[in-house]
Coordinates of C-alpha atoms and ligand atoms in Angstrom, one line a residue:
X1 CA 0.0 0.0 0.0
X2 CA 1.4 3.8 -0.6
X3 CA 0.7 6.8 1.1
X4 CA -0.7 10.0 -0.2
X5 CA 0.3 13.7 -0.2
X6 CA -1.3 16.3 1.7
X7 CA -4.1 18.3 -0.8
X8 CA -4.8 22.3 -0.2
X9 CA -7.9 24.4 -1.3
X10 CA -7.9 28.1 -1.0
X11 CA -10.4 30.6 -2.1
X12 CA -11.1 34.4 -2.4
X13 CA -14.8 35.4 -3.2
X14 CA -15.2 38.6 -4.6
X15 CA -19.0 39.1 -3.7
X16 CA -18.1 38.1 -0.5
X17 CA -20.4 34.8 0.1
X18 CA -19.6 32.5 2.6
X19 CA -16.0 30.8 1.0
X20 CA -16.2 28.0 3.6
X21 CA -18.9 25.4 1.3
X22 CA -16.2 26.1 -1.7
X23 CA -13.8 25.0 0.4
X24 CA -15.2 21.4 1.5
X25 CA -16.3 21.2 -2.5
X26 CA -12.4 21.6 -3.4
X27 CA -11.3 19.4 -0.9
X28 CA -14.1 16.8 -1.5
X29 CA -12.1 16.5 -4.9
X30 CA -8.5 16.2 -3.5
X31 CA -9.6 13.6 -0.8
X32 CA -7.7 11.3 -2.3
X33 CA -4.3 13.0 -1.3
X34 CA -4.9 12.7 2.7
X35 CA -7.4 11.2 4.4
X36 CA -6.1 11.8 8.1
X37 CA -7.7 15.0 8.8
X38 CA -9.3 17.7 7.4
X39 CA -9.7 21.3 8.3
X40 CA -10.7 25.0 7.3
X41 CA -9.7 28.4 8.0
X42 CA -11.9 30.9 6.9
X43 CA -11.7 35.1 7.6
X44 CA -13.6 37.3 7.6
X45 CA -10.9 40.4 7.2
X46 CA -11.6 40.8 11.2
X47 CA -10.5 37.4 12.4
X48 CA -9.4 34.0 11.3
X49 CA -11.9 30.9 11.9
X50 CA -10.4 27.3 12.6
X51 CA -12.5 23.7 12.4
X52 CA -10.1 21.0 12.1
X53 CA -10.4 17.6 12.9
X54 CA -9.1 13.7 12.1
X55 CA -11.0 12.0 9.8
X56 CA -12.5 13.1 6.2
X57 CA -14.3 16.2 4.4
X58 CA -17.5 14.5 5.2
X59 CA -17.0 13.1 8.2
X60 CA -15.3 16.4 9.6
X61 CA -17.5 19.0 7.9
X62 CA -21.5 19.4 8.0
X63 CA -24.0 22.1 7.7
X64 CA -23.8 23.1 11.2
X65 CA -19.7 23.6 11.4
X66 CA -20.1 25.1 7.6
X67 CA -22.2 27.4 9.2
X68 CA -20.0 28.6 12.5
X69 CA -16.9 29.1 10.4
X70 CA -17.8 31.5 7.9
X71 CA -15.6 34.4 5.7
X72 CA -14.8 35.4 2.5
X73 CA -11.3 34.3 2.2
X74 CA -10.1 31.0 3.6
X75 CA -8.0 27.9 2.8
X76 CA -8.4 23.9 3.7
X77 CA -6.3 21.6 4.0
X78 CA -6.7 17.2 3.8
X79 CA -3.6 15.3 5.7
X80 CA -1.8 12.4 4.9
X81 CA 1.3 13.1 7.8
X82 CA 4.8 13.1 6.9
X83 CA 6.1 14.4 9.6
X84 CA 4.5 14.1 13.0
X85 CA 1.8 11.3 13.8
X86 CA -1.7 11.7 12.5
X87 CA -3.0 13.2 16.2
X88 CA -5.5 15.6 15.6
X89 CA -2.6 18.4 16.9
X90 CA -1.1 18.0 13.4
X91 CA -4.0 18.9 11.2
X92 CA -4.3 21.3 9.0
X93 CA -4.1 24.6 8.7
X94 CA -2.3 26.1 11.5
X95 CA -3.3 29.7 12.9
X96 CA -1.8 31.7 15.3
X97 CA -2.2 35.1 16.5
X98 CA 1.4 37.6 16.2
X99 CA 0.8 41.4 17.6
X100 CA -2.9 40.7 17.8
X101 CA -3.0 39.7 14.0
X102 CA -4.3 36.6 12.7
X103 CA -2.4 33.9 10.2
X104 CA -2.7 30.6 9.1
X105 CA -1.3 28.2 7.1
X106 CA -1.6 25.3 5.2
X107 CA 1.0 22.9 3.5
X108 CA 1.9 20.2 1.3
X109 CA 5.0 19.0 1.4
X110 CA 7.8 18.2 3.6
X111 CA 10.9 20.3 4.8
X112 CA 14.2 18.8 3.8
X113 CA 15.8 21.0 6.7
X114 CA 12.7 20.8 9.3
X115 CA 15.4 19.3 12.5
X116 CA 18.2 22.0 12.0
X117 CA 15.6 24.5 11.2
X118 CA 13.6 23.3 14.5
X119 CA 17.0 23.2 16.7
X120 CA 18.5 26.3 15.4
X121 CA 14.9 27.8 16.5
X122 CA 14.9 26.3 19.7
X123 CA 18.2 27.3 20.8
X124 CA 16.4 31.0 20.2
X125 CA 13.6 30.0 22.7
X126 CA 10.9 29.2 20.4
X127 CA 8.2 26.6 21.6
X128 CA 6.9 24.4 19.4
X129 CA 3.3 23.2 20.3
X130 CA 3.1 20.0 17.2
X131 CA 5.0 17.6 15.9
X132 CA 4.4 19.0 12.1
X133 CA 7.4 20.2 10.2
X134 CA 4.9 23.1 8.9
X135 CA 4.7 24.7 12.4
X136 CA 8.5 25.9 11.4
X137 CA 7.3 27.8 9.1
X138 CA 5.4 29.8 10.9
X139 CA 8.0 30.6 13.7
X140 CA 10.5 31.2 10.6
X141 CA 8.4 34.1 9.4
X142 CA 7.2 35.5 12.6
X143 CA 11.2 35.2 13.9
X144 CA 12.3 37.1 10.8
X145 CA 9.9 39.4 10.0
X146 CA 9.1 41.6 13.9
X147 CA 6.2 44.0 12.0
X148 CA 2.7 43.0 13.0
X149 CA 1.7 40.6 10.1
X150 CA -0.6 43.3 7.6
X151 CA 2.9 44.5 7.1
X152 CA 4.4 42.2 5.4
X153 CA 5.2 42.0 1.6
X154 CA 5.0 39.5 -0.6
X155 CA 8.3 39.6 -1.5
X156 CA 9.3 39.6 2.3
X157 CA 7.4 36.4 2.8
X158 CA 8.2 34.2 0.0
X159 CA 12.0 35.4 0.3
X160 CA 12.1 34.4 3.4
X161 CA 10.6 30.8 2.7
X162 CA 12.6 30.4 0.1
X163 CA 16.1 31.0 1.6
X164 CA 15.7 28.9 5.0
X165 CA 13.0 26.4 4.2
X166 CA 14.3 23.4 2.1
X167 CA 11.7 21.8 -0.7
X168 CA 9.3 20.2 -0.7
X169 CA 6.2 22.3 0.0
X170 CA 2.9 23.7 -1.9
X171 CA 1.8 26.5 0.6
X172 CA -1.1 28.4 1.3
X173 CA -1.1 31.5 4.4
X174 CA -4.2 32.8 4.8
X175 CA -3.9 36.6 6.6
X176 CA -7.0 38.7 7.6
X177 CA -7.1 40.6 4.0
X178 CA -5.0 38.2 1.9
X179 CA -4.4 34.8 0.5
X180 CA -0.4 33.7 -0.4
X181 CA 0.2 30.8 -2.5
X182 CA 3.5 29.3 -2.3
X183 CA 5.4 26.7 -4.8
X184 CA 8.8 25.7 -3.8
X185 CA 11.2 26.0 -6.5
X186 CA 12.2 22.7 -7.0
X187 CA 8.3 22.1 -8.3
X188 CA 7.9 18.9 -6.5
X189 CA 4.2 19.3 -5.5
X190 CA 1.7 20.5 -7.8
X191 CA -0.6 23.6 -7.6
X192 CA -2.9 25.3 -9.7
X193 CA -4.3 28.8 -9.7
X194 CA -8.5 29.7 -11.5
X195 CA -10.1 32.7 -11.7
X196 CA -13.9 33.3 -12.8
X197 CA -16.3 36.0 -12.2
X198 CA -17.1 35.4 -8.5
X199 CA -13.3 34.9 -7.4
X200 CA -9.6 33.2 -7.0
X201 CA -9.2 29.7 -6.3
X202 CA -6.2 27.8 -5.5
X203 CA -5.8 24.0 -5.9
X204 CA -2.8 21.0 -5.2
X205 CA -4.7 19.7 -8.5
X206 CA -7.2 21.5 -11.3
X207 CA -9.2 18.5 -10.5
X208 CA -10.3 20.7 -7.5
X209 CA -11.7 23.5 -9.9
X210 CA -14.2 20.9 -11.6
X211 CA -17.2 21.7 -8.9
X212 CA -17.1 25.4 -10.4
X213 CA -17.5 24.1 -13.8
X214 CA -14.3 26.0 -15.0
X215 CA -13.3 27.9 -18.1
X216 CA -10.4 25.4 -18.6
X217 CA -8.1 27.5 -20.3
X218 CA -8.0 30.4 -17.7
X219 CA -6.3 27.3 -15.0
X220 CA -2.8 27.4 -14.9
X221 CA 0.1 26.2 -12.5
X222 CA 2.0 28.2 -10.0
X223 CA 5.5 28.1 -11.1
X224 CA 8.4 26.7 -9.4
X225 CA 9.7 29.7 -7.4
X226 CA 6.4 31.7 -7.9
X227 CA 4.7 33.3 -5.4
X228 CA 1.2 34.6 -5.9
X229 CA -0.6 37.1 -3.6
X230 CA -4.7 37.6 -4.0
X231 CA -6.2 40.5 -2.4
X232 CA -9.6 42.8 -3.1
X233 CA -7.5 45.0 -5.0
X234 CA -5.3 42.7 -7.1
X235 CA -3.5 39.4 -7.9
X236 CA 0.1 40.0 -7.5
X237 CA 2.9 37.6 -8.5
X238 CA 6.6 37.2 -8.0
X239 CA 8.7 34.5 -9.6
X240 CA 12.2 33.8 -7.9
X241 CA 15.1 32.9 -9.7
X242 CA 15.4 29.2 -10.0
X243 CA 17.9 26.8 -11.9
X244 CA 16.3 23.1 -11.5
X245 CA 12.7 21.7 -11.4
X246 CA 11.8 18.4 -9.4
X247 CA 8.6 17.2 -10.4
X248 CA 7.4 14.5 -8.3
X249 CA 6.5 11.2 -10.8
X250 CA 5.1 9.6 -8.4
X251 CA 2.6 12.1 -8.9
X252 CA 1.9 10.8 -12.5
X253 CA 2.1 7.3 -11.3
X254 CA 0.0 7.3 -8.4
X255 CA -1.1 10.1 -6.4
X256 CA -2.9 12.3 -8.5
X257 CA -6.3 11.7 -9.4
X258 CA -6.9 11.0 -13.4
X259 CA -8.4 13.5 -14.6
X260 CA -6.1 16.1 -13.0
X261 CA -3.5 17.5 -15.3
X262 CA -0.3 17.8 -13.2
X263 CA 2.9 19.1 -14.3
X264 CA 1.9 20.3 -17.6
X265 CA 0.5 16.6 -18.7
X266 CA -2.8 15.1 -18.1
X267 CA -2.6 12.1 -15.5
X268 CA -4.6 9.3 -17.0
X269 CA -2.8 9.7 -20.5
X270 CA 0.7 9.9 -18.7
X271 CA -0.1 6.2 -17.1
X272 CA -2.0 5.0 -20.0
X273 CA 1.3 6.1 -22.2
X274 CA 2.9 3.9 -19.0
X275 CA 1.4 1.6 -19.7
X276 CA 2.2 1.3 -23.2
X277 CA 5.8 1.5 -22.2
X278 CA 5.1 -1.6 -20.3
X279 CA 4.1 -3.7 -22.7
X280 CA 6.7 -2.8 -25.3
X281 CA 9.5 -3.8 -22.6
X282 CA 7.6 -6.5 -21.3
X283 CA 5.5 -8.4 -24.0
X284 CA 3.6 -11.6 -23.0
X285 CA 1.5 -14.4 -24.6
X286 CA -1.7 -14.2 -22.6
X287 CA -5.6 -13.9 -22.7
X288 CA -6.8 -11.1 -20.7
X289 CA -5.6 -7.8 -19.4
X290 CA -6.3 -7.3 -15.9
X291 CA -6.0 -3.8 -14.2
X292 CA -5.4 -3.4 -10.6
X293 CA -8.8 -1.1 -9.8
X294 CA -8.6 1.5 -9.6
X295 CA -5.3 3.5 -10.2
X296 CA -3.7 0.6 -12.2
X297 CA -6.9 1.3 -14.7
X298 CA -4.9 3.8 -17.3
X299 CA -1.6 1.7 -17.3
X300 CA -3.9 -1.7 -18.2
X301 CA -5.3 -0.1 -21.2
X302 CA -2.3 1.4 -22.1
X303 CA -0.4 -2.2 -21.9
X304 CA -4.0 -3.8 -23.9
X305 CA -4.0 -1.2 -26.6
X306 CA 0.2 -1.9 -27.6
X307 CA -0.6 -5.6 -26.8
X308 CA -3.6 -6.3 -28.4
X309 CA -4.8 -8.6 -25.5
X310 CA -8.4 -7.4 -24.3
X311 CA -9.0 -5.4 -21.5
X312 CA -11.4 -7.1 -18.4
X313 CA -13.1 -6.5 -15.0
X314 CA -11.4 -9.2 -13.4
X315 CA -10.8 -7.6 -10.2
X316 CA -13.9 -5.7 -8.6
X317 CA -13.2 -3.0 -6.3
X318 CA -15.5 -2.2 -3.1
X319 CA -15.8 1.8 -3.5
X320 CA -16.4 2.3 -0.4
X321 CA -13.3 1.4 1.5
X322 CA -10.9 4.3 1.3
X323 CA -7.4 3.5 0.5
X324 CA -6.0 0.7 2.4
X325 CA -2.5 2.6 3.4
X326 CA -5.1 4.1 5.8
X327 CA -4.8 1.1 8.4
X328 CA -1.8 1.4 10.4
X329 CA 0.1 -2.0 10.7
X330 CA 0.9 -4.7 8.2
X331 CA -2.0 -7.6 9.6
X332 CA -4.5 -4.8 8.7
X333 CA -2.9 -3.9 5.4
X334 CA -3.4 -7.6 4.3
X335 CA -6.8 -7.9 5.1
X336 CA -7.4 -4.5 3.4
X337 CA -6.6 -5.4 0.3
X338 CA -9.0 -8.5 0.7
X339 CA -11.8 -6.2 1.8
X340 CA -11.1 -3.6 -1.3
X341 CA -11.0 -6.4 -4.0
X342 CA -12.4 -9.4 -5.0
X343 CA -12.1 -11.5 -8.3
X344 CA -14.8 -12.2 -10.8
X345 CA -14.5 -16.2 -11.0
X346 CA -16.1 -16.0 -14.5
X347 CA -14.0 -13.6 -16.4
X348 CA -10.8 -15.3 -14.6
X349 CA -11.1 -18.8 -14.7
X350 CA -8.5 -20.8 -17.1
X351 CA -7.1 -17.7 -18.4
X352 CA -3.8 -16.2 -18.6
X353 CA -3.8 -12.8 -16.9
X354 CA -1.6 -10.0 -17.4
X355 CA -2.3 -8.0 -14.2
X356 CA -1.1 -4.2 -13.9
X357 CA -0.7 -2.1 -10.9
X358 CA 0.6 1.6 -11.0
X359 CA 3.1 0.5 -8.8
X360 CA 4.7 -2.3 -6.3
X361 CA 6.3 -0.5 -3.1
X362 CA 6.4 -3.7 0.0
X363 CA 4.8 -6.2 -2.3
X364 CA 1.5 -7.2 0.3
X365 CA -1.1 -5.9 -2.5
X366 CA 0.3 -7.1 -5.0
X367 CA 1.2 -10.6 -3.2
X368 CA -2.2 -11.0 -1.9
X369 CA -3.5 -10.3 -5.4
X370 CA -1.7 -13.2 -7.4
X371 CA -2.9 -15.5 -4.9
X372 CA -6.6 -14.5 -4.9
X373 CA -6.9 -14.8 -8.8
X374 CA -4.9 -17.9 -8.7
X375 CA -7.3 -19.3 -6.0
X376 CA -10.3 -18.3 -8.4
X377 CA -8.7 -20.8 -10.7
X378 CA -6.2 -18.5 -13.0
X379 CA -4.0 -20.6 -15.1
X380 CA -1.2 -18.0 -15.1
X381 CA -0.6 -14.0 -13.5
X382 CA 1.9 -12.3 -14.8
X383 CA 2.5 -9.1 -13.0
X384 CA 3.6 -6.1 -15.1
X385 CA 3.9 -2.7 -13.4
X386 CA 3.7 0.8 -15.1
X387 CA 6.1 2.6 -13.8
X388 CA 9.9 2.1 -12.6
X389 CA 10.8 -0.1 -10.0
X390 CA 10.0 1.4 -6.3
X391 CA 13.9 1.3 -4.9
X392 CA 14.6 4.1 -2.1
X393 CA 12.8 6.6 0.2
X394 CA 12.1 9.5 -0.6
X395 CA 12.7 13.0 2.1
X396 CA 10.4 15.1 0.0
X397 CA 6.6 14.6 1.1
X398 CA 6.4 10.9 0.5
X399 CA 6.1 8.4 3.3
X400 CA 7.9 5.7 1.7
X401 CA 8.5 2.5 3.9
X402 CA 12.2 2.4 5.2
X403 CA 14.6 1.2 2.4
X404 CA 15.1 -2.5 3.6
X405 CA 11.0 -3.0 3.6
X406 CA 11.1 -2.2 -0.5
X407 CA 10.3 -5.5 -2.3
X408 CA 12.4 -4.0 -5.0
X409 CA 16.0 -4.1 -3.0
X410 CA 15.6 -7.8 -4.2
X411 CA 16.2 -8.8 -7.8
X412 CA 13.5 -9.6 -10.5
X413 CA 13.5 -13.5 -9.7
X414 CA 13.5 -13.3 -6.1
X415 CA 10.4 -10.1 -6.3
X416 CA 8.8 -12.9 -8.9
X417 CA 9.0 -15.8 -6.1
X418 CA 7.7 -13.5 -3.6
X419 CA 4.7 -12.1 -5.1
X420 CA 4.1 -15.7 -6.5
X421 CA 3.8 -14.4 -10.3
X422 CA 4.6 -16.2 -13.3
X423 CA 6.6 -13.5 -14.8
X424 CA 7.0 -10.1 -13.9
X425 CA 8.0 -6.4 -15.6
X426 CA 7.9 -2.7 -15.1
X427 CA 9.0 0.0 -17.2
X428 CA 13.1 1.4 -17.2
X429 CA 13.9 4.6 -16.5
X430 CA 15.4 4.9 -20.1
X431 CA 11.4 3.7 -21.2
X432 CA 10.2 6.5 -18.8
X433 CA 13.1 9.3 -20.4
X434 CA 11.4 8.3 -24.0
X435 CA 8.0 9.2 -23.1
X436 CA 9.3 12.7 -21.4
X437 CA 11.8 13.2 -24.0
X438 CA 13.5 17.0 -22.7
X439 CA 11.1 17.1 -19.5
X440 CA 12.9 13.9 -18.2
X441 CA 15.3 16.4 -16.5
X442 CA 12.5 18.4 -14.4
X443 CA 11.7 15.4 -12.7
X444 CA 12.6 13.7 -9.6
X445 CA 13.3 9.9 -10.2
X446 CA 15.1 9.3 -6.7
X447 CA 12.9 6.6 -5.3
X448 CA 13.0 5.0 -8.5
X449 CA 16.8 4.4 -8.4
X450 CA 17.3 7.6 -10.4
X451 CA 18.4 11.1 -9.6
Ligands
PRP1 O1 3.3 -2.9 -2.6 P1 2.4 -2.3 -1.6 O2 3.1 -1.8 -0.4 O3 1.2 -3.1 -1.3 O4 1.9 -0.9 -2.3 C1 1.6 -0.7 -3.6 C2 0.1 -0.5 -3.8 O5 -0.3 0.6 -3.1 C3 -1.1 1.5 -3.9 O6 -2.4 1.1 -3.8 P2 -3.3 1.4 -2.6 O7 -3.8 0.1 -2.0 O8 -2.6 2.3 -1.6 O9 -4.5 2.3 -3.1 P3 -5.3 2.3 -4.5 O10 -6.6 1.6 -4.3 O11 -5.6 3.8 -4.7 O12 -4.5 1.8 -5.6 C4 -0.6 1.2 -5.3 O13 -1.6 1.5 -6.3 C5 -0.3 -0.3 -5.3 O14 -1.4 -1.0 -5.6
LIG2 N1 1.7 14.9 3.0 C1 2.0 16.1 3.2 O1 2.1 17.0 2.4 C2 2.2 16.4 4.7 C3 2.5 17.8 5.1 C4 3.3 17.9 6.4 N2 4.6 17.4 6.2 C5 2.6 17.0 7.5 O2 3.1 16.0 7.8 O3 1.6 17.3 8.0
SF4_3 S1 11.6 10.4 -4.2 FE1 9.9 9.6 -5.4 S2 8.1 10.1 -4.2 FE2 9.8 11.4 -3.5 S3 9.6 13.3 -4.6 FE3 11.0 12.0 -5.7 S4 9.7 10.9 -7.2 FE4 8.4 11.8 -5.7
MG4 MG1 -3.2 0.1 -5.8

């Protein structure tokens, strides 16, 4: 099972409606990034508004809270923790109150720096009341900049983020009167940026904008190194100097939802063209394609398409079990993936299956997998993945399992044992620099054994 990234929503109404149902709708859509906790902070140019809580959109939010926390400015934030447990403490956003001011803050990402940051900040006497490596940002900015908040600049703030906070992070900082939107300048988490007639919204993904039924061509990304300011009176926007972009692919491969375009490409195409990949490195005699539901989907009809071997619903997933990294502990993990899918005995039977998953990080999905479709009487699974093989850890948002727990610090035959497949076959990082061509260099391979 993998873990998701954190998702942030932020909004500016100009009529000046209530921003905090906007809020749950964009969040709603990037559920799929964190499902740990939820929360909203909502002003209303007086004073900031917090609801946070563990658990998800609709589980934390209803009519009433909707209701208490009201303002025409605000941003949310869904959690999936990277740094500090998943105690209600941690949620997101942050606020806190400097020289009588209000500001909060919500992030995606993780610091690179967060413990010398945190010790170097502690030697100067600051308390730290979470776990969460995006409280330092807070006590960065109010230890640097002594004016009461409403006087800082734009370029004050994202300077200073940018020369003592390490990547990753997507940021939103919600003061009384302003929204800031922060992308580090690496690039390694997404964010998008839509105006329309009624206001400014902010998204991890454009799949967040779909509720507002969007213009599509006035969405575009926050740059690496941009920094992007919305106010009554205008939309401001400063782009630092930077020399090297670090697109996340796991992005592509798993976290973000399908029909978000991340990075400049559209997510289902980039897996489906994985999935291609796949299958012209790792062809096989067989009868049926079967995807992984539901994020392998895109690379199986990518591999059927090159392969010619038909597509089928061999696996049925229960959509109404979140995702099963959710359960802490490995006993529940197994019995998660039993409880998400089940086999269709009918389409499986006798067959040779080529099965395709996104990805393979400990190997229990996928191990479990093989055995349930060779239990429902497959003749042959042969396991092909579309993407690279998952090698390392990664410091940069992602909670990968520690290096040793990787299936893939083993070789091919050994993974193939494992998992109990009858052949098995992702796609090379030379496949991957094909399908990117020039781009291959704004990205950040690291987990996959690259750079
Ligand atoms: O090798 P593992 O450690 O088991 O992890 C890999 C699996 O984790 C992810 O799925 P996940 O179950 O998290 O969610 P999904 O339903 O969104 O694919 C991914 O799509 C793989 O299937
Ligand atoms: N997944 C994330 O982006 C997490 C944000 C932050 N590092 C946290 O742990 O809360
Ligand atoms: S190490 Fe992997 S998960 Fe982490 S930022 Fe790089 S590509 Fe993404
Ligand atoms: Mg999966």
């Amino acid at each position: 099972m993998l873990m998701e990234e954190c998702g942030v929503f932020g909004v500016f109404l100009k009529n000046e409606a209530n921003v905090s149902p906007y809020i749950v709708e964009g969040l709603i859509a990037l559920q799929h990034r964190g499902q740990e906790a939820a929360g909203i902070a909502c002003s209303n140019f007086k004073k900031i508004e917090l609801y946070k809580k563990s658990g998800t959109v609709s589980q934390v939010f209803n009519d009433k809270v909707l209701n208490e926390i009201t303002g025409t400015l605000g941003i949310g934030h869904v959690r999936y923790s990277t740094k500090g447990g998943s105690s209600a403490d941690n949620a997101q956003p942050f606020l806190i109150k400097y020289k009588n001011e209000y500001f909060s803050i919500a992030h995606n990402g993780q610091i690179e720096n967060a413990e010398k940051v945190k010790r170097e900040l502690e030697k100067n006497g600051t308390i730290f009341m979470t776990g969460s490596d995006t409280e330092l940002i807070l006590h960065i900015l109010v230890g640097k900049l002594k004016t009461p908040p409403h006087k800082w600049t734009l370029e004050e703030i994202s300077s200073i983020i940018f020369e003592n906070i390490k990547p990753s992070y997507s940021l939103l900082i919600l003061f009384e009167d302003r929204i800031i939107a922060i992308r580090d300048k690496k690039g390694y988490r997404p964010l998008s940026i839509y105006e329309d007639e009624y206001g400014h919204y902010i998204s991890s993904e454009d799949c967040g904008f779909k509720f507002l039924n969007p213009n599509y061509k006035k969405i575009r990304e926050i740059k690496p190194g941009e920094a992007v300011e919305i106010s009554k009176y205008e939309v401001k926007s400063i782009q630092h100097e930077t020399n090297e972009y670090k697109h996340c692919f796991f992005e592509h491969v798993y976290f973000a939802r399908p029909d978000s375009n991340v990075f400049g490409r559209n997510v289902h195409l980039m897996r489906e063209r994985l999935g291609q990949q796949c299958a012209i490195e790792n062809p096989v005699d067989a009868d049926i394609v079967v995807p992984v539901m539901e994020s392998g989907f895109s690379g199986a009809l990518g591999y059927s398409k090159i392969s010619g071997i038909p597509i089928e619903l061999g696996l049925m997933k229960n959509r109404y079990i979140g995702r099963t990294f959710i359960n802490p502990g490995q006993t529940n993990r197994e019995i998660g993936v039993r409880r998400k899918l089940s086999p269709i005995i009918q389409v499986i039977k006798n067959k040779r299956i080529v099965l395709i998953d996104d990805s393979i990080v400990r190997g229990t999905t996928m191990k479990r997998i093989v055995d349930m479709l060779k239990e429902a009487g497959a003749n042959e699974v042969h396991v092909r993945i579309a993407s690279p093989a998952v090698k390392d850890t990664c410091s940069w948002g992602v909670d990968i399992p520690n290096k040793k727990d990787l299936i893939a610090q083993k070789n091919i035959e050994d993974i193939k044992s494992e998992i109990h497949a009858d052949s098995l076959g992702y796609v090379s990082l030379n496949g991957v620099k094909e399908i990117l061509g020039s781009e291959y260099k704004n990205y950040c391979f690291f987990c996959f054994g690259g750079k």
